PDB file of C-alpha atoms in Angstrom:
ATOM      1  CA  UNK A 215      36.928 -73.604 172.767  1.00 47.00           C
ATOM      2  CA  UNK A 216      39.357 -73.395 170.319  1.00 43.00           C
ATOM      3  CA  UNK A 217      37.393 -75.251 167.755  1.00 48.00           C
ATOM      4  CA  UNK A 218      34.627 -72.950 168.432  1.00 46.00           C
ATOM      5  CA  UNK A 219      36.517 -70.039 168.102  1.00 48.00           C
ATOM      6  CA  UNK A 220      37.641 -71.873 164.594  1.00 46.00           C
ATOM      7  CA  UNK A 221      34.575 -72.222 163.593  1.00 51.00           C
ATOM      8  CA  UNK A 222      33.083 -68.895 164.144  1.00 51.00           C
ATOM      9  CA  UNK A 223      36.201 -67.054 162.397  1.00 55.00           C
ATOM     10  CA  UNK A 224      35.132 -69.107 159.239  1.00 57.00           C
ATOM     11  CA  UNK A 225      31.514 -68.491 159.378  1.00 58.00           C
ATOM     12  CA  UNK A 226      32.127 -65.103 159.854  1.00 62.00           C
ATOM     13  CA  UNK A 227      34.917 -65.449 156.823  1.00 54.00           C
ATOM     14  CA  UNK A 228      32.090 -66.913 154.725  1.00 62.00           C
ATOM     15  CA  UNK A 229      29.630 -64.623 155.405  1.00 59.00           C
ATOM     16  CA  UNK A 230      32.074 -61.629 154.611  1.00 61.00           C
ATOM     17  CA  UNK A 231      32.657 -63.414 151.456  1.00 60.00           C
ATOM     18  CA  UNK A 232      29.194 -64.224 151.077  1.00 62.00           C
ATOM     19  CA  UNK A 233      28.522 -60.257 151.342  1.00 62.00           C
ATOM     20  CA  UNK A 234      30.892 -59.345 148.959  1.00 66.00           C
ATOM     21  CA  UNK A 235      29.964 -61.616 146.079  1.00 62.00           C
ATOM     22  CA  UNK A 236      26.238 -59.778 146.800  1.00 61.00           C
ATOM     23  CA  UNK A 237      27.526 -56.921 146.370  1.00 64.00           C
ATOM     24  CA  UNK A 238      29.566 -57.282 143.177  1.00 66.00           C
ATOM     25  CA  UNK A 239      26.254 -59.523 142.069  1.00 62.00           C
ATOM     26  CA  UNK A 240      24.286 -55.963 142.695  1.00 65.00           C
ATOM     27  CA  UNK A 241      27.095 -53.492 141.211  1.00 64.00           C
ATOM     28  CA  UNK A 242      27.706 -55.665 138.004  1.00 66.00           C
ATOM     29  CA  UNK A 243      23.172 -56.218 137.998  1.00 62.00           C
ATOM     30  CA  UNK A 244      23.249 -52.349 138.183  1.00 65.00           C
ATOM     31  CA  UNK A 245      26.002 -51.682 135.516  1.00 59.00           C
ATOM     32  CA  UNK A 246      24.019 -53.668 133.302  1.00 68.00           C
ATOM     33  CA  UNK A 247      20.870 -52.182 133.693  1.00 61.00           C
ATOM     34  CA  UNK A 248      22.822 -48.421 133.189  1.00 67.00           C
ATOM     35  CA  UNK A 249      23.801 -50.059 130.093  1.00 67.00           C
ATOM     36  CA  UNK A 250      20.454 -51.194 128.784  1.00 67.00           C
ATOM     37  CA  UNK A 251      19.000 -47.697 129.388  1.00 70.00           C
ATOM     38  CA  UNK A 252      21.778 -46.305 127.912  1.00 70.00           C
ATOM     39  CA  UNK A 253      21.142 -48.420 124.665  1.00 69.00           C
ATOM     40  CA  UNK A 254      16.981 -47.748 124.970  1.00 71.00           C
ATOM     41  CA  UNK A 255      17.949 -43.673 125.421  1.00 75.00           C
ATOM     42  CA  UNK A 256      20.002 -43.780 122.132  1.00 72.00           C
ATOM     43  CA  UNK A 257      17.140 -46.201 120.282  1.00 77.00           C
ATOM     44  CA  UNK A 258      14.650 -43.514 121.187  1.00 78.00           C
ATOM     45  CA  UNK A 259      16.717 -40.657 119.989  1.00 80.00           C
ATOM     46  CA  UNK A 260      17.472 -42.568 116.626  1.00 80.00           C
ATOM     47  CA  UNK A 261      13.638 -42.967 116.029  1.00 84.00           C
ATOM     48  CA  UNK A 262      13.263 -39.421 116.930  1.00 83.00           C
ATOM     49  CA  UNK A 263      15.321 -38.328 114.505  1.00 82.00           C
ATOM     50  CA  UNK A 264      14.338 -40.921 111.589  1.00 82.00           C
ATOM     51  CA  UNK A 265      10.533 -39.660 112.502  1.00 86.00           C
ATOM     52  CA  UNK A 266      11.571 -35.999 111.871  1.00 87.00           C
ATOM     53  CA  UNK A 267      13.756 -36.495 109.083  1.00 86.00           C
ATOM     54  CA  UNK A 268      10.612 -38.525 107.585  1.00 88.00           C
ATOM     55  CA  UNK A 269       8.374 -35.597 107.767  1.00 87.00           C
ATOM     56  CA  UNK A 270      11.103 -33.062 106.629  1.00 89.00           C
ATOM     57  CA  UNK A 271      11.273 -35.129 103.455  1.00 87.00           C
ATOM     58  CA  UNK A 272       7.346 -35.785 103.048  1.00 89.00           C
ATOM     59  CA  UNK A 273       6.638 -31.463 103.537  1.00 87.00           C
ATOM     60  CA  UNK A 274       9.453 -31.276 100.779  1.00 86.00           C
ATOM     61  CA  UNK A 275       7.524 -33.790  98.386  1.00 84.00           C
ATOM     62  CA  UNK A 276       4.381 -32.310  99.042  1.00 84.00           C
ATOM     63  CA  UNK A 277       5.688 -28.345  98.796  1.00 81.00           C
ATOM     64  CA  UNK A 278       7.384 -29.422  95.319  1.00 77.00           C
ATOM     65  CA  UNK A 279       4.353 -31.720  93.576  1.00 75.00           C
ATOM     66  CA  UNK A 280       2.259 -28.550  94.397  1.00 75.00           C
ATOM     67  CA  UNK A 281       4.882 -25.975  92.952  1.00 70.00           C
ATOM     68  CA  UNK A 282       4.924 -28.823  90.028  1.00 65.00           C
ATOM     69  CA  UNK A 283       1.380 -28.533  89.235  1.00 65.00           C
ATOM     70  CA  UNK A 284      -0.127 -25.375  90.940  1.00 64.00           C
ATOM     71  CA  UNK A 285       3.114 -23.036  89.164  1.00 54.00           C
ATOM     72  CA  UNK A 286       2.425 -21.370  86.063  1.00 49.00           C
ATOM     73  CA  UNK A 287       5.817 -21.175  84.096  1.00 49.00           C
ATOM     74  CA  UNK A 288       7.161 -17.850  82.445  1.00 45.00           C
ATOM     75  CA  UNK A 289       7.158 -17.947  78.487  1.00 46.00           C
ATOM     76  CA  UNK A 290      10.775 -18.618  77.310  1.00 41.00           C
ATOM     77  CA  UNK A 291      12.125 -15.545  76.128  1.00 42.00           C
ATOM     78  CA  UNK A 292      13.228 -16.938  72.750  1.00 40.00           C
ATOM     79  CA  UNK A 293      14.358 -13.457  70.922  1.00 45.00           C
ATOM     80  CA  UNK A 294      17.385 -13.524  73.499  1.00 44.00           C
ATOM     81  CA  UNK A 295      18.308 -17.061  72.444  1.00 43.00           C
ATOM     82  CA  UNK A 296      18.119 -16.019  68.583  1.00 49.00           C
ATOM     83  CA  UNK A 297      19.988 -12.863  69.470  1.00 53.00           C
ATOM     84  CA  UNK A 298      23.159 -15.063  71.193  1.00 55.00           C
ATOM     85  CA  UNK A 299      22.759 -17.470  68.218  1.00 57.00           C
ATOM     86  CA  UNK A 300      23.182 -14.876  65.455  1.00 57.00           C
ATOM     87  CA  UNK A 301      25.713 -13.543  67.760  1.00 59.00           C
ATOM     88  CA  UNK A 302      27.890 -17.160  68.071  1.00 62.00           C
ATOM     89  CA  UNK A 303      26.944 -17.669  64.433  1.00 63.00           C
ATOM     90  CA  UNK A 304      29.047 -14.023  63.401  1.00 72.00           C
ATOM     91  CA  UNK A 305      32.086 -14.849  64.400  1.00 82.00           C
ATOM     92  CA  UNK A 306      34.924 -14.235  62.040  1.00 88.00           C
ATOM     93  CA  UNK A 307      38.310 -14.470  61.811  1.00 90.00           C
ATOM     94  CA  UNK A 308      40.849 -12.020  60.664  1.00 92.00           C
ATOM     95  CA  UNK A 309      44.406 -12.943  59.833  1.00 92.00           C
ATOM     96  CA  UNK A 310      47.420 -10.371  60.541  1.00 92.00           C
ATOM     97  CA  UNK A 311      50.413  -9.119  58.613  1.00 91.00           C
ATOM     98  CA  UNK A 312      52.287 -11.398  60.535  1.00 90.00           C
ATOM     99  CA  UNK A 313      50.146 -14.346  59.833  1.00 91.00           C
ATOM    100  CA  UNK A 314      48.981 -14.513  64.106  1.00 92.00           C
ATOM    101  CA  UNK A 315      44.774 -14.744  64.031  1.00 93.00           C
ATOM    102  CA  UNK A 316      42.446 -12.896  66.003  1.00 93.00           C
ATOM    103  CA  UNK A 317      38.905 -14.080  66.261  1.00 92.00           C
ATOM    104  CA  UNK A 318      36.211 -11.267  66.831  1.00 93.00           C
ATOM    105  CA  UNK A 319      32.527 -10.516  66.247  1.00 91.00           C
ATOM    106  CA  UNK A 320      31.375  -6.922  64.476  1.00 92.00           C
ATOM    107  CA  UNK A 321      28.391  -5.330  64.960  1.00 88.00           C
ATOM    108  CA  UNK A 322      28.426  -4.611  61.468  1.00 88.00           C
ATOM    109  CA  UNK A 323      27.915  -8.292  60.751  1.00 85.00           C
ATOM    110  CA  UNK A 324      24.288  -8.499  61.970  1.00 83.00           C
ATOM    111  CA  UNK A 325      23.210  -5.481  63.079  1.00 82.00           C
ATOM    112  CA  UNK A 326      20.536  -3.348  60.776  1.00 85.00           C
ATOM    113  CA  UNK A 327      20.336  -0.359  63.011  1.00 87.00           C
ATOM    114  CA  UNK A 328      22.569   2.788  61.084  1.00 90.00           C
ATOM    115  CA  UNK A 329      25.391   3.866  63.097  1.00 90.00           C
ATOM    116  CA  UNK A 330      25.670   7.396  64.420  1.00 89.00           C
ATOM    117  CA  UNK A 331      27.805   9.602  62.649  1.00 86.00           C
ATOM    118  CA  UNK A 332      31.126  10.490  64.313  1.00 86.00           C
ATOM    119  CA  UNK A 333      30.725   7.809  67.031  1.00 91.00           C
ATOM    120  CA  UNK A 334      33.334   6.192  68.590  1.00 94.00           C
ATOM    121  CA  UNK A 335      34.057   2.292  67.998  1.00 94.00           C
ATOM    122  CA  UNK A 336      33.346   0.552  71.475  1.00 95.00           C
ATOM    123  CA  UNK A 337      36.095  -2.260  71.427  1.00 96.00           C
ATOM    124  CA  UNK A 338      35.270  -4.879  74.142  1.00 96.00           C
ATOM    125  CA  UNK A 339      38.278  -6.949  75.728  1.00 95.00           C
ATOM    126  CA  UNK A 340      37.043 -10.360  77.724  1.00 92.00           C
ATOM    127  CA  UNK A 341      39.186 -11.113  80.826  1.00 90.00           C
ATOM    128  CA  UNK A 342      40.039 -14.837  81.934  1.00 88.00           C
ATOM    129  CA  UNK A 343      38.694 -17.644  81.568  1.00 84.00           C
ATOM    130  CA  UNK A 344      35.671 -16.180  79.444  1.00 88.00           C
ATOM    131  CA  UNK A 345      35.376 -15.469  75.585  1.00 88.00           C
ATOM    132  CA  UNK A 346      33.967 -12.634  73.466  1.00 88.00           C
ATOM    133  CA  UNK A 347      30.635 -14.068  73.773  1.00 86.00           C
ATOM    134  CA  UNK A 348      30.186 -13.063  77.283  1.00 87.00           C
ATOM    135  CA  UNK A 349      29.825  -9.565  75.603  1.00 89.00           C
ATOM    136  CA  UNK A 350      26.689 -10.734  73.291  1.00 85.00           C
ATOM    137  CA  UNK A 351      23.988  -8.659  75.506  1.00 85.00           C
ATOM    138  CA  UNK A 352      26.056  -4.950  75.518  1.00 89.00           C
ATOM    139  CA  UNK A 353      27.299  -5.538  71.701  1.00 89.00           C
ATOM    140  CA  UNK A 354      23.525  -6.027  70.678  1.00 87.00           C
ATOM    141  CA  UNK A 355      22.623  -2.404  73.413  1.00 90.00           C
ATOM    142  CA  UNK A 356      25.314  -0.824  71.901  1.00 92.00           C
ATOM    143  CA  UNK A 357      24.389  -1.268  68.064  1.00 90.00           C
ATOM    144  CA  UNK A 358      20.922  -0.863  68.549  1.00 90.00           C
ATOM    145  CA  UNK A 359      21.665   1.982  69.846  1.00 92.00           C
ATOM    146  CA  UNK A 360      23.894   2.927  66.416  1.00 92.00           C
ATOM    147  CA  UNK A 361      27.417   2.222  67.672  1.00 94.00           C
ATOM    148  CA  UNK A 362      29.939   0.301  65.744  1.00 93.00           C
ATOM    149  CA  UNK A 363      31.046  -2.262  68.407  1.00 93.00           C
ATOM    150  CA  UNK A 364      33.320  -4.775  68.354  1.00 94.00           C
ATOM    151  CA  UNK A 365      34.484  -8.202  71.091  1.00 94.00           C
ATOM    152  CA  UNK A 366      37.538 -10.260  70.306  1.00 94.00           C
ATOM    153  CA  UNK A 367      39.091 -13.282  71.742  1.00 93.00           C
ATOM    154  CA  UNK A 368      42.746 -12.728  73.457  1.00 93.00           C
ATOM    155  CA  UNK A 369      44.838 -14.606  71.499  1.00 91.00           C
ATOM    156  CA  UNK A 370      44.955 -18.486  73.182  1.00 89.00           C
ATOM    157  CA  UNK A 371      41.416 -18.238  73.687  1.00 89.00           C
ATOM    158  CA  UNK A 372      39.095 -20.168  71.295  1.00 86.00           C
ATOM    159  CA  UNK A 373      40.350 -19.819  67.559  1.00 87.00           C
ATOM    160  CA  UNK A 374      42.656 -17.110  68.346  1.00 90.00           C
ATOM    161  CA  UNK A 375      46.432 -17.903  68.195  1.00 88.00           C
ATOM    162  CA  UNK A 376      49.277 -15.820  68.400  1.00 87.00           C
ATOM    163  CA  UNK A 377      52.416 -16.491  65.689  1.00 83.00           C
ATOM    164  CA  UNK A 378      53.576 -19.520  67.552  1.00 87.00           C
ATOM    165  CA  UNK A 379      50.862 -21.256  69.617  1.00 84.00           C
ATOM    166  CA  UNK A 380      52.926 -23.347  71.073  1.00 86.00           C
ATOM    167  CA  UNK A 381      55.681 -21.482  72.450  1.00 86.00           C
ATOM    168  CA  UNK A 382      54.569 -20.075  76.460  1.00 87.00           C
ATOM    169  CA  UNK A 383      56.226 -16.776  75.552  1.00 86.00           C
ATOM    170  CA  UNK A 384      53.664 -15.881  72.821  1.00 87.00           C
ATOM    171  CA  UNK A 385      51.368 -15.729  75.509  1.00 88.00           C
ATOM    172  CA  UNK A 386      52.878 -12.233  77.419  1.00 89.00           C
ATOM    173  CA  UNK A 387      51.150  -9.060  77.963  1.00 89.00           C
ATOM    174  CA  UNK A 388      53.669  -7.264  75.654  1.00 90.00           C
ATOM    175  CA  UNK A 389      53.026  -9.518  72.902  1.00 91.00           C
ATOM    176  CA  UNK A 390      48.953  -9.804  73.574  1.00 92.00           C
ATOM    177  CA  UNK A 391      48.611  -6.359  73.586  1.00 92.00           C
ATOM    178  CA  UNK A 392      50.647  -5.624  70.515  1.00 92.00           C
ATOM    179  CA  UNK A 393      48.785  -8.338  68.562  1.00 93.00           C
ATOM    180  CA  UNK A 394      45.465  -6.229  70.015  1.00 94.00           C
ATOM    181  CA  UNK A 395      46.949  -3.565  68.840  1.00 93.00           C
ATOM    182  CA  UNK A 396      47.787  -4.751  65.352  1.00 93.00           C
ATOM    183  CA  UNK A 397      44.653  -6.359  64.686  1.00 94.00           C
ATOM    184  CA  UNK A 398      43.328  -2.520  65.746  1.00 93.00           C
ATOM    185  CA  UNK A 399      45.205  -0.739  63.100  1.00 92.00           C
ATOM    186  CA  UNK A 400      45.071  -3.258  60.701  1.00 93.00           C
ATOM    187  CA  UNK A 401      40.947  -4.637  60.623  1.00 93.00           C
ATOM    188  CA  UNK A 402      39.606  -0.725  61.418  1.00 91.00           C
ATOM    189  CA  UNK A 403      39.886   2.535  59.638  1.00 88.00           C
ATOM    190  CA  UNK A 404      42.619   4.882  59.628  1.00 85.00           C
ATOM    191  CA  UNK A 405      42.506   7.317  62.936  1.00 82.00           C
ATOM    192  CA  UNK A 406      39.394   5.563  64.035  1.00 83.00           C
ATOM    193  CA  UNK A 407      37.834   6.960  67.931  1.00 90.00           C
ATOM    194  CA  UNK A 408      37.727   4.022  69.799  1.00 92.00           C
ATOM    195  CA  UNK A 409      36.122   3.332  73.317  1.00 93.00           C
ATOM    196  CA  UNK A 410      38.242   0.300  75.053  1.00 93.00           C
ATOM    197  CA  UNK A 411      36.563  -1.718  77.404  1.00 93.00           C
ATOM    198  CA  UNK A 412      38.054  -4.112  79.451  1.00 93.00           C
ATOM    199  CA  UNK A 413      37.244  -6.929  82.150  1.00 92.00           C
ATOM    200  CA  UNK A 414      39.480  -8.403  84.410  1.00 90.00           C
ATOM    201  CA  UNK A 415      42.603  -9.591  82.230  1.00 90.00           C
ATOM    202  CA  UNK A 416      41.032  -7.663  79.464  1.00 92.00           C
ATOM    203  CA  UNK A 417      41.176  -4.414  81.805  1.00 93.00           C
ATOM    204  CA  UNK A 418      44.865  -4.637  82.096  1.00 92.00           C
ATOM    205  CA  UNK A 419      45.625  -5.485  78.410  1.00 93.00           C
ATOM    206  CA  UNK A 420      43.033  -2.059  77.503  1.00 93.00           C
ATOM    207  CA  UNK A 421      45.266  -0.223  80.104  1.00 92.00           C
ATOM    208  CA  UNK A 422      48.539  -1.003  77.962  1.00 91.00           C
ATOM    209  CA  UNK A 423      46.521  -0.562  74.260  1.00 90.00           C
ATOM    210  CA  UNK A 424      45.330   2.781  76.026  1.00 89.00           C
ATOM    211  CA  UNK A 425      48.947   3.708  77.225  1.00 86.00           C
ATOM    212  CA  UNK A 426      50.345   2.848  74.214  1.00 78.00           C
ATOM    213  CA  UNK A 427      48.197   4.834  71.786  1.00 71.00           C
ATOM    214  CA  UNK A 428      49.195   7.666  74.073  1.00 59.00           C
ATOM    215  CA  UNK A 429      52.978   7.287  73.729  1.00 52.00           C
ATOM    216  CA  UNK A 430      52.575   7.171  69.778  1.00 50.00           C
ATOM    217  CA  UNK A 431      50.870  10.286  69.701  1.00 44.00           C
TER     218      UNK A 431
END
Protein backbone atom coordinates (compact mmCIF):
# COMPACT_ATOMS: atom_id res chain seq x y z
CA UNK A 1 0.00 0.00 0.00
CA UNK A 2 2.63 2.16 0.58
CA UNK A 3 4.22 1.63 -2.75
CA UNK A 4 0.96 2.36 -4.25
CA UNK A 5 0.42 5.32 -2.49
CA UNK A 6 4.22 6.13 -3.87
CA UNK A 7 3.38 5.63 -6.96
CA UNK A 8 0.26 7.56 -7.36
CA UNK A 9 1.87 10.79 -5.58
CA UNK A 10 4.41 10.67 -8.56
CA UNK A 11 2.02 10.15 -11.30
CA UNK A 12 0.04 12.70 -10.03
CA UNK A 13 3.54 14.85 -9.58
CA UNK A 14 4.16 14.15 -13.28
CA UNK A 15 1.06 14.94 -14.53
CA UNK A 16 1.05 18.37 -12.58
CA UNK A 17 4.31 18.88 -14.18
CA UNK A 18 3.17 17.57 -17.31
CA UNK A 19 0.28 20.37 -17.11
CA UNK A 20 2.42 23.03 -16.44
CA UNK A 21 5.00 22.62 -19.18
CA UNK A 22 1.48 22.71 -21.49
CA UNK A 23 0.71 25.53 -20.28
CA UNK A 24 3.92 27.56 -20.53
CA UNK A 25 4.15 25.56 -24.16
CA UNK A 26 0.59 27.51 -24.86
CA UNK A 27 1.50 31.01 -23.09
CA UNK A 28 5.04 31.25 -24.76
CA UNK A 29 2.95 29.66 -28.50
CA UNK A 30 0.56 32.62 -27.76
CA UNK A 31 3.23 35.35 -26.98
CA UNK A 32 4.67 34.52 -30.14
CA UNK A 33 1.87 34.66 -32.23
CA UNK A 34 0.96 38.41 -30.39
CA UNK A 35 4.31 39.10 -31.62
CA UNK A 36 3.98 38.09 -35.24
CA UNK A 37 0.75 40.13 -35.55
CA UNK A 38 2.28 42.76 -33.95
CA UNK A 39 5.14 42.76 -36.64
CA UNK A 40 2.33 42.05 -39.72
CA UNK A 41 0.14 45.25 -38.08
CA UNK A 42 3.26 47.54 -38.33
CA UNK A 43 4.28 45.93 -42.06
CA UNK A 44 0.80 46.90 -43.15
CA UNK A 45 0.91 50.35 -41.75
CA UNK A 46 4.46 50.93 -43.36
CA UNK A 47 3.01 49.97 -46.84
CA UNK A 48 0.15 52.16 -46.11
CA UNK A 49 2.04 54.91 -45.68
CA UNK A 50 4.80 54.25 -48.53
CA UNK A 51 1.47 53.75 -50.88
CA UNK A 52 0.21 57.26 -49.87
CA UNK A 53 3.33 58.99 -49.79
CA UNK A 54 3.76 57.42 -53.48
CA UNK A 55 0.70 59.05 -54.74
CA UNK A 56 1.32 62.39 -52.83
CA UNK A 57 4.54 62.58 -54.82
CA UNK A 58 3.08 61.29 -58.31
CA UNK A 59 -0.18 64.24 -57.96
CA UNK A 60 2.86 66.65 -57.26
CA UNK A 61 4.76 65.52 -60.56
CA UNK A 62 1.80 65.51 -62.49
CA UNK A 63 0.27 69.11 -60.99
CA UNK A 64 3.89 70.64 -61.79
CA UNK A 65 4.69 69.03 -65.57
CA UNK A 66 1.18 70.53 -66.31
CA UNK A 67 1.90 74.04 -64.65
CA UNK A 68 5.37 73.45 -66.72
CA UNK A 69 3.77 73.22 -69.99
CA UNK A 70 0.06 74.36 -69.75
CA UNK A 71 1.45 78.03 -67.82
CA UNK A 72 1.93 80.90 -69.91
CA UNK A 73 4.80 83.03 -68.28
CA UNK A 74 4.52 86.92 -67.66
CA UNK A 75 6.93 89.06 -69.95
CA UNK A 76 9.97 90.12 -67.82
CA UNK A 77 9.56 93.55 -66.96
CA UNK A 78 12.99 94.63 -68.21
CA UNK A 79 12.60 98.68 -67.84
CA UNK A 80 12.73 97.96 -63.93
CA UNK A 81 15.97 96.00 -64.32
CA UNK A 82 17.54 98.94 -66.54
CA UNK A 83 16.13 101.41 -64.06
CA UNK A 84 18.11 99.52 -60.84
CA UNK A 85 21.11 99.19 -63.22
CA UNK A 86 21.43 102.89 -64.09
CA UNK A 87 20.61 103.30 -60.53
CA UNK A 88 23.76 100.83 -59.13
CA UNK A 89 25.73 102.23 -62.06
CA UNK A 90 25.28 106.22 -60.42
CA UNK A 91 26.81 105.79 -57.52
CA UNK A 92 29.37 108.32 -56.51
CA UNK A 93 31.45 109.14 -53.95
CA UNK A 94 32.03 112.36 -52.20
CA UNK A 95 34.98 113.01 -49.95
CA UNK A 96 34.63 115.41 -46.74
CA UNK A 97 36.63 118.24 -45.25
CA UNK A 98 37.85 115.85 -42.98
CA UNK A 99 38.89 113.38 -45.54
CA UNK A 100 35.82 110.55 -44.04
CA UNK A 101 33.75 109.33 -47.51
CA UNK A 102 30.23 109.08 -47.98
CA UNK A 103 28.89 107.10 -50.85
CA UNK A 104 25.42 108.30 -52.28
CA UNK A 105 23.35 108.28 -55.47
CA UNK A 106 21.64 111.80 -56.89
CA UNK A 107 18.80 112.02 -58.78
CA UNK A 108 20.47 114.55 -60.65
CA UNK A 109 22.82 111.93 -62.01
CA UNK A 110 20.28 110.15 -64.26
CA UNK A 111 17.24 111.63 -64.05
CA UNK A 112 15.90 113.91 -67.21
CA UNK A 113 12.67 114.96 -65.65
CA UNK A 114 13.13 119.09 -64.49
CA UNK A 115 12.80 119.54 -60.91
CA UNK A 116 10.04 121.64 -59.40
CA UNK A 117 10.92 124.92 -58.38
CA UNK A 118 11.17 125.54 -54.62
CA UNK A 119 10.94 121.80 -53.77
CA UNK A 120 12.38 120.32 -51.01
CA UNK A 121 15.45 117.77 -51.35
CA UNK A 122 14.04 114.27 -50.18
CA UNK A 123 17.23 112.79 -48.40
CA UNK A 124 16.74 108.99 -47.89
CA UNK A 125 18.64 107.24 -44.87
CA UNK A 126 18.83 103.12 -45.22
CA UNK A 127 18.58 101.34 -41.82
CA UNK A 128 20.61 98.00 -41.04
CA UNK A 129 21.79 95.65 -42.75
CA UNK A 130 20.56 97.22 -46.19
CA UNK A 131 22.27 99.87 -48.54
CA UNK A 132 21.09 102.93 -50.47
CA UNK A 133 19.98 100.77 -53.19
CA UNK A 134 17.04 99.48 -51.39
CA UNK A 135 15.76 103.09 -52.13
CA UNK A 136 16.16 102.66 -56.15
CA UNK A 137 12.15 102.36 -56.75
CA UNK A 138 11.03 105.80 -54.53
CA UNK A 139 14.32 107.80 -55.81
CA UNK A 140 13.20 107.02 -59.51
CA UNK A 141 8.92 108.10 -58.13
CA UNK A 142 10.32 110.89 -56.60
CA UNK A 143 12.37 112.45 -59.62
CA UNK A 144 9.99 111.61 -62.07
CA UNK A 145 7.91 113.31 -60.30
CA UNK A 146 10.58 116.55 -60.34
CA UNK A 147 12.14 116.20 -56.89
CA UNK A 148 15.79 116.41 -56.25
CA UNK A 149 16.33 113.18 -54.21
CA UNK A 150 19.08 111.82 -52.78
CA UNK A 151 20.12 107.88 -50.77
CA UNK A 152 23.46 107.49 -49.07
CA UNK A 153 25.24 104.70 -47.43
CA UNK A 154 25.84 105.11 -43.43
CA UNK A 155 29.25 105.27 -43.14
CA UNK A 156 30.64 101.30 -42.65
CA UNK A 157 28.29 100.30 -45.18
CA UNK A 158 29.63 99.53 -48.70
CA UNK A 159 32.32 102.22 -49.79
CA UNK A 160 31.46 104.51 -47.08
CA UNK A 161 34.05 104.93 -44.24
CA UNK A 162 34.20 107.19 -41.53
CA UNK A 163 37.90 108.99 -40.66
CA UNK A 164 39.22 105.85 -39.10
CA UNK A 165 37.58 102.63 -40.35
CA UNK A 166 39.07 100.70 -38.16
CA UNK A 167 38.61 102.10 -34.88
CA UNK A 168 34.78 100.67 -33.26
CA UNK A 169 34.23 104.21 -31.97
CA UNK A 170 33.95 105.79 -35.47
CA UNK A 171 31.03 103.81 -35.75
CA UNK A 172 28.61 105.88 -32.92
CA UNK A 173 25.46 107.63 -33.53
CA UNK A 174 27.11 110.98 -32.56
CA UNK A 175 29.75 110.59 -35.00
CA UNK A 176 27.34 108.94 -37.93
CA UNK A 177 25.09 111.56 -37.69
CA UNK A 178 27.57 114.38 -37.71
CA UNK A 179 29.36 112.86 -40.73
CA UNK A 180 25.46 112.86 -42.26
CA UNK A 181 25.36 115.99 -41.35
CA UNK A 182 28.59 117.23 -42.85
CA UNK A 183 28.28 115.53 -45.99
CA UNK A 184 24.64 117.62 -45.89
CA UNK A 185 26.15 120.99 -45.63
CA UNK A 186 29.02 120.32 -47.49
CA UNK A 187 27.68 118.22 -51.06
CA UNK A 188 24.15 120.51 -51.10
CA UNK A 189 23.41 124.15 -51.42
CA UNK A 190 23.47 126.70 -48.88
CA UNK A 191 19.98 126.73 -46.71
CA UNK A 192 18.71 123.94 -48.85
CA UNK A 193 14.72 122.45 -47.66
CA UNK A 194 15.31 119.06 -47.10
CA UNK A 195 12.77 116.14 -46.47
CA UNK A 196 14.68 113.32 -44.22
CA UNK A 197 13.59 109.98 -44.51
CA UNK A 198 14.60 107.33 -42.49
CA UNK A 199 14.25 103.39 -42.00
CA UNK A 200 14.98 101.54 -39.12
CA UNK A 201 18.66 102.62 -38.04
CA UNK A 202 18.31 105.29 -40.61
CA UNK A 203 15.05 106.57 -38.67
CA UNK A 204 16.98 107.18 -35.56
CA UNK A 205 20.10 108.77 -37.19
CA UNK A 206 17.20 111.32 -39.30
CA UNK A 207 15.74 111.87 -35.74
CA UNK A 208 19.24 113.30 -34.45
CA UNK A 209 20.10 115.21 -38.13
CA UNK A 210 16.41 116.54 -37.59
CA UNK A 211 17.07 117.53 -33.85
CA UNK A 212 20.13 118.90 -34.58
CA UNK A 213 19.24 121.27 -37.41
CA UNK A 214 16.71 122.47 -34.88
CA UNK A 215 19.17 123.34 -32.08
CA UNK A 216 21.38 125.36 -34.70
CA UNK A 217 18.65 127.42 -35.66
Amino acid sequence: KVTQRKSGSRQTASKAAIKKEGERKSQTKEVRVRSNRNKLSFLWRFIQFGLIFSVICIVSLICFVLYFFLATPAPADLSVFSQNTAFYISQQIYTLSNGAQIQFIDSNSFSTTPILPSSPILFFIHGFPQSCLMYSSALHHFSNLGYRSIAINIPGYNLSLPLHPDSISSYSTILTTSLISSFISEYLPPSSSIVLSGHDWGAALAYYLSCESSSSK
